GROMACS .gro file of C-alpha atoms in nm:
model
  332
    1UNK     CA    1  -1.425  -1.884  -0.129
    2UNK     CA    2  -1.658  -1.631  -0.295
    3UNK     CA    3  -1.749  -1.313  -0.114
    4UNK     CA    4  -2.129  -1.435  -0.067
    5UNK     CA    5  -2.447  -1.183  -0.018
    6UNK     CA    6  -2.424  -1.209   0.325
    7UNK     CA    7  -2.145  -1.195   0.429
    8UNK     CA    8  -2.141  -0.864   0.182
    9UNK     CA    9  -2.395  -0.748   0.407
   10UNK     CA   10  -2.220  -0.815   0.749
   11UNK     CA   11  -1.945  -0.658   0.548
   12UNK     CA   12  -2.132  -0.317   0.529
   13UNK     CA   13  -2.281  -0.291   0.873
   14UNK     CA   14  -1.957  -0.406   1.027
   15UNK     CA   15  -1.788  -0.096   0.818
   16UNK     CA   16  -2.079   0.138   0.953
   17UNK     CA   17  -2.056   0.038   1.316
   18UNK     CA   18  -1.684   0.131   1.280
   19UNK     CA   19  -1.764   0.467   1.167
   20UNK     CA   20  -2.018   0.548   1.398
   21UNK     CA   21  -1.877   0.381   1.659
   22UNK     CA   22  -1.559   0.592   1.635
   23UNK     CA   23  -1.709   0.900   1.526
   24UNK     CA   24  -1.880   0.855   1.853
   25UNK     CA   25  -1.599   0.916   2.072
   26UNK     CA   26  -1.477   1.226   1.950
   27UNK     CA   27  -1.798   1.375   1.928
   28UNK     CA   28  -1.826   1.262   2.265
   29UNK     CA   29  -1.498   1.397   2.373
   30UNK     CA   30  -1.561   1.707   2.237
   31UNK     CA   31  -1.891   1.751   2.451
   32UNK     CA   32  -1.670   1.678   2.726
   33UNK     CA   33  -1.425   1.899   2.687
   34UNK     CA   34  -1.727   2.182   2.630
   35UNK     CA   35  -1.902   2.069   2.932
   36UNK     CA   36  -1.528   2.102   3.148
   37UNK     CA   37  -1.481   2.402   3.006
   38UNK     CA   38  -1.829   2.578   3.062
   39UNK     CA   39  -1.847   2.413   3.429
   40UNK     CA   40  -1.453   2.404   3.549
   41UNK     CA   41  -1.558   2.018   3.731
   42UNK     CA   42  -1.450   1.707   3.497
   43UNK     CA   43  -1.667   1.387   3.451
   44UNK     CA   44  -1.344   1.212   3.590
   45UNK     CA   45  -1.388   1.371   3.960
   46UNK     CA   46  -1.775   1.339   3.920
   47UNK     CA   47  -1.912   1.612   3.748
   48UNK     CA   48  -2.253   1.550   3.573
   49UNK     CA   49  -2.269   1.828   3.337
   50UNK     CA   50  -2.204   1.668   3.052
   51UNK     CA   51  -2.544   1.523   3.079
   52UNK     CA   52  -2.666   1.877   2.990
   53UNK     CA   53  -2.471   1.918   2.664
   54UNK     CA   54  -2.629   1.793   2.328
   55UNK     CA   55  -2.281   1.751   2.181
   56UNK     CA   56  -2.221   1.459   2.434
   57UNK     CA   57  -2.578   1.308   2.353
   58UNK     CA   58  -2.503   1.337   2.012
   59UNK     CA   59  -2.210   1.091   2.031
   60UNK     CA   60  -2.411   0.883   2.238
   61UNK     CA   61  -2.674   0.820   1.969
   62UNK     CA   62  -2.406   0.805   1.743
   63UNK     CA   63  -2.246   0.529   1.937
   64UNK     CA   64  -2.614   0.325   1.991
   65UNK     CA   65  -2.656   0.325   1.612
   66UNK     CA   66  -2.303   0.194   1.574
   67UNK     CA   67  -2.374  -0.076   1.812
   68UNK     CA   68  -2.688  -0.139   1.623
   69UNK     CA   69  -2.518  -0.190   1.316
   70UNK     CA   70  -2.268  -0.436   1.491
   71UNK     CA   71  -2.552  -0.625   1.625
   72UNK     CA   72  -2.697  -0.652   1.287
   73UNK     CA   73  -2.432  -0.778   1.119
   74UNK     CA   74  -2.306  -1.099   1.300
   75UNK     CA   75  -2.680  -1.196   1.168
   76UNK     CA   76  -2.513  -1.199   0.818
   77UNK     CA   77  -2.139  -1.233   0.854
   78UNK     CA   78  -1.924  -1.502   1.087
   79UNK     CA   79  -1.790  -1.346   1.375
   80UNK     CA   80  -1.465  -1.417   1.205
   81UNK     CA   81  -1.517  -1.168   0.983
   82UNK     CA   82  -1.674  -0.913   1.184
   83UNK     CA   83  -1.513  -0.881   1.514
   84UNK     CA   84  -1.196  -0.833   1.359
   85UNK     CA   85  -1.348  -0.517   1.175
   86UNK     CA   86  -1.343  -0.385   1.519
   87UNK     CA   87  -1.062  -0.234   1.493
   88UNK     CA   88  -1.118  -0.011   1.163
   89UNK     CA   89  -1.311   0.219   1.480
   90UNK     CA   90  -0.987   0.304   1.594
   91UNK     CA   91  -0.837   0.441   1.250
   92UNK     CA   92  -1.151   0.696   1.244
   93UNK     CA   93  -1.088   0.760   1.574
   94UNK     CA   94  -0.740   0.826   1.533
   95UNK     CA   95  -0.814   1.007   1.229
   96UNK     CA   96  -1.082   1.214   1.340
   97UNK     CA   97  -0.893   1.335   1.659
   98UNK     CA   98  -0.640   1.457   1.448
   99UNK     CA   99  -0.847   1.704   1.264
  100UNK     CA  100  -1.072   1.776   1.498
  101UNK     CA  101  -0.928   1.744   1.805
  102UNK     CA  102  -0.629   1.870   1.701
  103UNK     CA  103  -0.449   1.526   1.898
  104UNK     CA  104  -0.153   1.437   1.651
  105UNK     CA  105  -0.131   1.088   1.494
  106UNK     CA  106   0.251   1.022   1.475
  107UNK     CA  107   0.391   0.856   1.180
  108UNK     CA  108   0.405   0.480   1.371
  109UNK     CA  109   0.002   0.593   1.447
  110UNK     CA  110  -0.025   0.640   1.088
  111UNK     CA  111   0.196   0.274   1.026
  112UNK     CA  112  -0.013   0.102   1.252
  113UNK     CA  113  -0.356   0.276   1.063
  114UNK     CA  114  -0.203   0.098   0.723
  115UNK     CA  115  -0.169  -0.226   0.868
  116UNK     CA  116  -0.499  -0.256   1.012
  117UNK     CA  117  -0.639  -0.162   0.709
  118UNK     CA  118  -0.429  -0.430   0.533
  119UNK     CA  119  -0.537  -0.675   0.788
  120UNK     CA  120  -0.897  -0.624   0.757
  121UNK     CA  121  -0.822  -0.662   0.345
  122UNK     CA  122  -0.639  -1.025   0.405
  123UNK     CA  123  -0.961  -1.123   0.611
  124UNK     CA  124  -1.240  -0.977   0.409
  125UNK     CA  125  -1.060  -1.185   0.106
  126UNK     CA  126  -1.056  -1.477   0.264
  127UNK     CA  127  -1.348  -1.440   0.465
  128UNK     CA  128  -1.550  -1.798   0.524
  129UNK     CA  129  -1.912  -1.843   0.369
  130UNK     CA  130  -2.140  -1.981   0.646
  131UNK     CA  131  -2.416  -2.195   0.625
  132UNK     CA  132  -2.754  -2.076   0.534
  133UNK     CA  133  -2.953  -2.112   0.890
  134UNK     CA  134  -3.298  -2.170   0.902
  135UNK     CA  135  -3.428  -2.194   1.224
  136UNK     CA  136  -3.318  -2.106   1.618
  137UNK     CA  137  -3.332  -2.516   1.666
  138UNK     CA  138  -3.022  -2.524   1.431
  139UNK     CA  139  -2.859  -2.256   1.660
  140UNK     CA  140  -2.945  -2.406   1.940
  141UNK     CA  141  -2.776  -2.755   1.831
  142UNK     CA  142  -2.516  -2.587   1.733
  143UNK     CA  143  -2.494  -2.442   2.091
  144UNK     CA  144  -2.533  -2.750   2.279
  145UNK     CA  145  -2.257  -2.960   2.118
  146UNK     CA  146  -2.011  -3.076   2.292
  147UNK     CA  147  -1.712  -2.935   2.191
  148UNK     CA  148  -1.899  -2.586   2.258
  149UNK     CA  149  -2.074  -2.732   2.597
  150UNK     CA  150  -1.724  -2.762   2.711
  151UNK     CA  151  -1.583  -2.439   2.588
  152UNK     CA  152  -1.844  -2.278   2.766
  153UNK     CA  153  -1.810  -2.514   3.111
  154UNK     CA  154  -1.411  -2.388   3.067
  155UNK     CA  155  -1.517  -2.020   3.064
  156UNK     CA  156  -1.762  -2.035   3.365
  157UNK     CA  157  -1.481  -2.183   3.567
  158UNK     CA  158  -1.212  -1.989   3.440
  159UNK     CA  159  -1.403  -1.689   3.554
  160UNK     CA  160  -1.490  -1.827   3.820
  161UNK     CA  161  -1.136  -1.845   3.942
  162UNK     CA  162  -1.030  -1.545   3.830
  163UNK     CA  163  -1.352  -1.347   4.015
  164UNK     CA  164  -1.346  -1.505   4.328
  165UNK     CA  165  -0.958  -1.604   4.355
  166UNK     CA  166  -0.708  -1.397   4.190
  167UNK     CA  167  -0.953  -1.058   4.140
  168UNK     CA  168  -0.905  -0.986   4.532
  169UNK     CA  169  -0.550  -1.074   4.555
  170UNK     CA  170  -0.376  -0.959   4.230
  171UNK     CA  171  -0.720  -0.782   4.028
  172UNK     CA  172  -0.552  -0.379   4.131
  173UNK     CA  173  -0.207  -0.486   4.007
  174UNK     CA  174  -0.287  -0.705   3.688
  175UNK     CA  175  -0.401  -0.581   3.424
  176UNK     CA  176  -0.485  -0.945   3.303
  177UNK     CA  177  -0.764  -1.022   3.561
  178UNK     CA  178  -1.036  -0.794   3.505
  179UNK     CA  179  -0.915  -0.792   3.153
  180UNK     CA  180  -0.959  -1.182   3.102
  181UNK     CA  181  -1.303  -1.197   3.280
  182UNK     CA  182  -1.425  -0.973   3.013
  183UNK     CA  183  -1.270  -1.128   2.737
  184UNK     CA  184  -1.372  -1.472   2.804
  185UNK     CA  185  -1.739  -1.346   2.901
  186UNK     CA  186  -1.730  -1.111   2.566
  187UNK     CA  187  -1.662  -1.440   2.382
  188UNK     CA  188  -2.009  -1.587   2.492
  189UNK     CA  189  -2.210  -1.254   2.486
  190UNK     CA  190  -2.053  -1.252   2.115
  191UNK     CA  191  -2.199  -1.546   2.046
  192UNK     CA  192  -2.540  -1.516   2.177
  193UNK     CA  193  -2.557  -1.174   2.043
  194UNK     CA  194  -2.513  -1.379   1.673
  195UNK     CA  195  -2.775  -1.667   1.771
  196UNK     CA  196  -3.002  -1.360   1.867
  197UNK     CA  197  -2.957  -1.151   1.573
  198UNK     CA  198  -3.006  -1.455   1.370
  199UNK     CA  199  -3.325  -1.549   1.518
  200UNK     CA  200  -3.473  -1.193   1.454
  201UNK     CA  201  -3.356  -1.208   1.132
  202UNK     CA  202  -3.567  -1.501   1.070
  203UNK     CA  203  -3.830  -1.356   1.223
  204UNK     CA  204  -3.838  -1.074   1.009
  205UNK     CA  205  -3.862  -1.260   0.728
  206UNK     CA  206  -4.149  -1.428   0.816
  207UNK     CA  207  -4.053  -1.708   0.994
  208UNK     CA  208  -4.106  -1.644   1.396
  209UNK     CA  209  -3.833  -1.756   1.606
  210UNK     CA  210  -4.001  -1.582   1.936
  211UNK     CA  211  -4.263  -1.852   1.997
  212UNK     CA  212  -3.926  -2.053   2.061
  213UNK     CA  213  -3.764  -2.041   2.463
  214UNK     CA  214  -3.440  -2.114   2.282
  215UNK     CA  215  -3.481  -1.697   2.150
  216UNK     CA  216  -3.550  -1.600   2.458
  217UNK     CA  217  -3.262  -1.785   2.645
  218UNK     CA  218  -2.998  -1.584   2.385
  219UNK     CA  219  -3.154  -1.274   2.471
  220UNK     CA  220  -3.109  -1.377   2.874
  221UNK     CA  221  -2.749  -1.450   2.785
  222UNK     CA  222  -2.670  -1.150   2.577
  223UNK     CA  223  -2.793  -0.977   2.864
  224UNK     CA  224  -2.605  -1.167   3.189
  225UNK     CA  225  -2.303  -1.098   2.993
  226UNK     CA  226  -2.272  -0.796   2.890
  227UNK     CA  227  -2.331  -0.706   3.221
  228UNK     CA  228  -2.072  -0.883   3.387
  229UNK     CA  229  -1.845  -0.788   3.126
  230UNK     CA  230  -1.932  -0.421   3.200
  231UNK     CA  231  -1.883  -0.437   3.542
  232UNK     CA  232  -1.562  -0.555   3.463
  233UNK     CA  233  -1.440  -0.368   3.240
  234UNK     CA  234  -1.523  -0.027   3.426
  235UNK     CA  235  -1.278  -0.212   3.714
  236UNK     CA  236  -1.001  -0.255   3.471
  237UNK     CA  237  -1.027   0.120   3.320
  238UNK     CA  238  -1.064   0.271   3.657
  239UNK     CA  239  -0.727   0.057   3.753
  240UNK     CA  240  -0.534   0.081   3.507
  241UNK     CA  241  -0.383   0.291   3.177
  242UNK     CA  242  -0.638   0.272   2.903
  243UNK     CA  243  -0.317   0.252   2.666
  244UNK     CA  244  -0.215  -0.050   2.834
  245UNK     CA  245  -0.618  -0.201   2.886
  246UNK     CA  246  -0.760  -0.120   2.488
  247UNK     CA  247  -0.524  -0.317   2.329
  248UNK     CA  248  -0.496  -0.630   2.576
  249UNK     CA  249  -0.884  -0.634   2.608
  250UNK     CA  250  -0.903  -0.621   2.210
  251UNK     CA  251  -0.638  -0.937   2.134
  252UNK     CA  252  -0.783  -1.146   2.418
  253UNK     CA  253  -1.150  -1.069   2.355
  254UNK     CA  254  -1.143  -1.117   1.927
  255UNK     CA  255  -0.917  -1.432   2.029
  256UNK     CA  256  -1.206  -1.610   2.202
  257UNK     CA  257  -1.467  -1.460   1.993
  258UNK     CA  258  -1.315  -1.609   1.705
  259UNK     CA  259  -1.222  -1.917   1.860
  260UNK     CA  260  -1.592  -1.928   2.047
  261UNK     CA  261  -1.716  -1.879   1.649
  262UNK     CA  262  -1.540  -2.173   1.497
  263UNK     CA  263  -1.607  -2.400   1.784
  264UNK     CA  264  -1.995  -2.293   1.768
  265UNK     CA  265  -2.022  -2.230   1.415
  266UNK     CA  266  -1.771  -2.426   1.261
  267UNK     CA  267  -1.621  -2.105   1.008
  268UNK     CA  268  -1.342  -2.241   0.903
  269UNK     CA  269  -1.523  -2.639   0.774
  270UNK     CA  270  -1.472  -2.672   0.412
  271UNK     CA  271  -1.186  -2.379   0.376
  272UNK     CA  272  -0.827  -2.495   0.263
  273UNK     CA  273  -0.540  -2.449   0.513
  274UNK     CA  274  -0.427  -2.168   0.313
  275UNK     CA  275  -0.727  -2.001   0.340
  276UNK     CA  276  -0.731  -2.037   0.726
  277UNK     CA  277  -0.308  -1.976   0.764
  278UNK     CA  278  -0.441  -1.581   0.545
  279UNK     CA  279  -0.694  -1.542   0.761
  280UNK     CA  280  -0.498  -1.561   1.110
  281UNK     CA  281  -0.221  -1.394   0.944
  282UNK     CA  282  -0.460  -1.089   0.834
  283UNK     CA  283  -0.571  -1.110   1.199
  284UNK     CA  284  -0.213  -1.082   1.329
  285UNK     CA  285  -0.148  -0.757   1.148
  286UNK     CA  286  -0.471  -0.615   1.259
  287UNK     CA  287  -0.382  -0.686   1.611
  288UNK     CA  288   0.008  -0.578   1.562
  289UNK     CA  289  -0.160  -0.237   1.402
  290UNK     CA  290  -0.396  -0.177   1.650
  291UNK     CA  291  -0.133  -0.210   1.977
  292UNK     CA  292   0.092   0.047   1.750
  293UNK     CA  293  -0.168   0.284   1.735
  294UNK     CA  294  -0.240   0.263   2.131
  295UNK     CA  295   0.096   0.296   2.183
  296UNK     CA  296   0.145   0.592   2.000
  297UNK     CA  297  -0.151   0.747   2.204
  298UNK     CA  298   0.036   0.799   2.520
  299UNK     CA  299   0.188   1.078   2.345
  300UNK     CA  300  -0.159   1.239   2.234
  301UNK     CA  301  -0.263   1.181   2.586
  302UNK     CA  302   0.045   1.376   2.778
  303UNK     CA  303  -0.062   1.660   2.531
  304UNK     CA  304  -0.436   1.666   2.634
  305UNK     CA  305  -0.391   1.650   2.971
  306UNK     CA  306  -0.155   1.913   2.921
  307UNK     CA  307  -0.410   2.148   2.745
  308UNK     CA  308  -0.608   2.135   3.046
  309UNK     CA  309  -0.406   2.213   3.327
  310UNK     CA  310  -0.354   2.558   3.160
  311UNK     CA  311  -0.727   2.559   3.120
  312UNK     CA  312  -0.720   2.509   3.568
  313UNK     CA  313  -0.528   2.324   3.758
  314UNK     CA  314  -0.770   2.128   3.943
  315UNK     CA  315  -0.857   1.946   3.655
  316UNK     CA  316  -0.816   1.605   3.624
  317UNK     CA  317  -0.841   1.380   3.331
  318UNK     CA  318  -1.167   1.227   3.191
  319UNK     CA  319  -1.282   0.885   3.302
  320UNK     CA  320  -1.253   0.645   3.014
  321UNK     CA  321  -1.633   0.633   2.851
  322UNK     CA  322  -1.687   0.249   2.797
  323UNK     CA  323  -1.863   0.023   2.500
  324UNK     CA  324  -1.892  -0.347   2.485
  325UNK     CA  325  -1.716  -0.422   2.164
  326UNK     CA  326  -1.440  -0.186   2.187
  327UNK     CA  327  -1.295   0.005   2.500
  328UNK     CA  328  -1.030   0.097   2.244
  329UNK     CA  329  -1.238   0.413   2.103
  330UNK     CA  330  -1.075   0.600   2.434
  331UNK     CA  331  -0.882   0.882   2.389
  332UNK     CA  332  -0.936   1.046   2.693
   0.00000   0.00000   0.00000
């Protein structure tokens, strides 16, 4: 199918938020380290310092417009084309901590970097065109269908079990609890995050979608969430290995994001089976890439830490810093 305007335009923005987004961490890391090294107390054992370095703000603007962008673009571009893009944060991560951090990317980094650029290629190609939407009553039909209603009704409950039955018995020794309850909430906050962007979209073009309580319920959503799925998150990085959470959280959460999307938004009506098979397949290697990379991180890690116990040996390693699309931009 032809690589429409739009989905051009998600294209872009998706491609920025990467950027930024993983720029963001090493900036972030590096105002970090500078704040450690200037005050001898870590964020990880609750130092504050870092508040007072404009490095660390830096990255966190950096970050905000990344997120921006993100948020901008599922208003032009299925979520099965830009979720996936996720993971092109990671390769400037990786990239950037390399020559800037100094953290080496080992040759299976660099083979997992090539295949999650090949990945993203396979998908961009074959990327759906979606339906030109012209009002938040379309979204919200879309949103109150039945094969959606009941994707959602299996979410709630399935995190309802996992919160109130398996998160106090087994949530400290699997990683898959606290990992699933944000994944399967990231999957709806993905989705209202689109109907939202959408409906500003249309607003901005002169046709006001905020007169409508449908707008107004997204934005309630979005926000109920992303919350949840904070909270959530922040329990499974404080838990466990960030090597072991990024790349879990990232194959369960674009799993039900792009499941949530076809349900919703119906991507993948009117595309040819081979079109779909290249699509998952793209999405496959992006995911295979992207645990590769995390895996080779343990390495860089061991290496950091070790850098700073000759810096004082009271030191401790830095808490993960967290983002709702992608946990994975941790090198700490």
């Amino acid at each position: 199918m032809a690589f429409g305007e739009d989905n051009l335009k998600g294209f872009v923005l998706a491609l920025m938020s990467s950027g930024f987004i993983g720029a963001s961490f090493i900036i972030k890391k590096k105002g970090l380290r500078r704040a450690a090294a200037a005050t001898g107390v870590r964020a990880g054992v609750g130092g504050f310092s870092y508040l007072l370095e404009p490095l660390w703000w830096l990255g966190m603007i950096t970050m905000i417009v990344g997120e921006v962008a993100n948020f901008v673009a599922y208003a032009f571009a299925p979520a099965v084309l830009v979720t996936p893009l996720g993971a092109l944060s990671i390769i400037v991560s990786a990239v950037l901590a390399h020559f800037i951090l100094h953290e080496k990317l080992h040759q299976l980094g660099i083979l997992g970097c090539v295949m999650c650029i090949a990945g993203s290629v396979v998908i961009i190609i074959h990327a759906p065109q979606e339906s030109p939407i012209t009002s938040v009553h379309e979204i919200w039909g879309m949103a109150t269908q039945p094969a959606f209603l009941l994707y959602v009704g299996s979410v709630i409950v399935l995190v309802f079990i996992l919160v109130f039955h398996f998160a106090p018995r087994c949530g400290n020794t699997n990683v898959l609890v606290f990992t699933g309850i944000c994944s399967l909430m990231g999957s709806l906050s993905v989705m209202s995050v689109k109907a939202l962007g959408t409906s500003l979209k249309l607003t901005f073009e002169g046709k006001n979608q905020l007169l409508y309580p449908e707008t107004w319920f997204f934005m309630l959503v979005v926000a109920l969430c992303v919350i949840i799925q904070m909270n959530y998150l922040n329990k499974a990085l404080d838990t466990f290995n960030t090597a072991v959470v990024s790349p879990i959280y990232y194959v369960m959460f674009t799993s039900l994001t792009i499941l949530a999307s076809v349900i919703m938004f119906k991507d993948w009506d009117g595309q040819s089976g081979a079109s779909i098979i290249s699509e998952i397949c793209g999405f496959v290697v992006v995911l295979s890439g992207t645990i590769l990379l995390h895996t080779t991180k343990d390495f860089e890690r061991c290496s950091f830490r070790g850098s700073y116990s000759s810096l004082s040996p009271t030191l401790s390693p830095v808490s993960p810093t967290l983002s709702t699309r992608l946990c994975s931009g941790n090198e700490n």
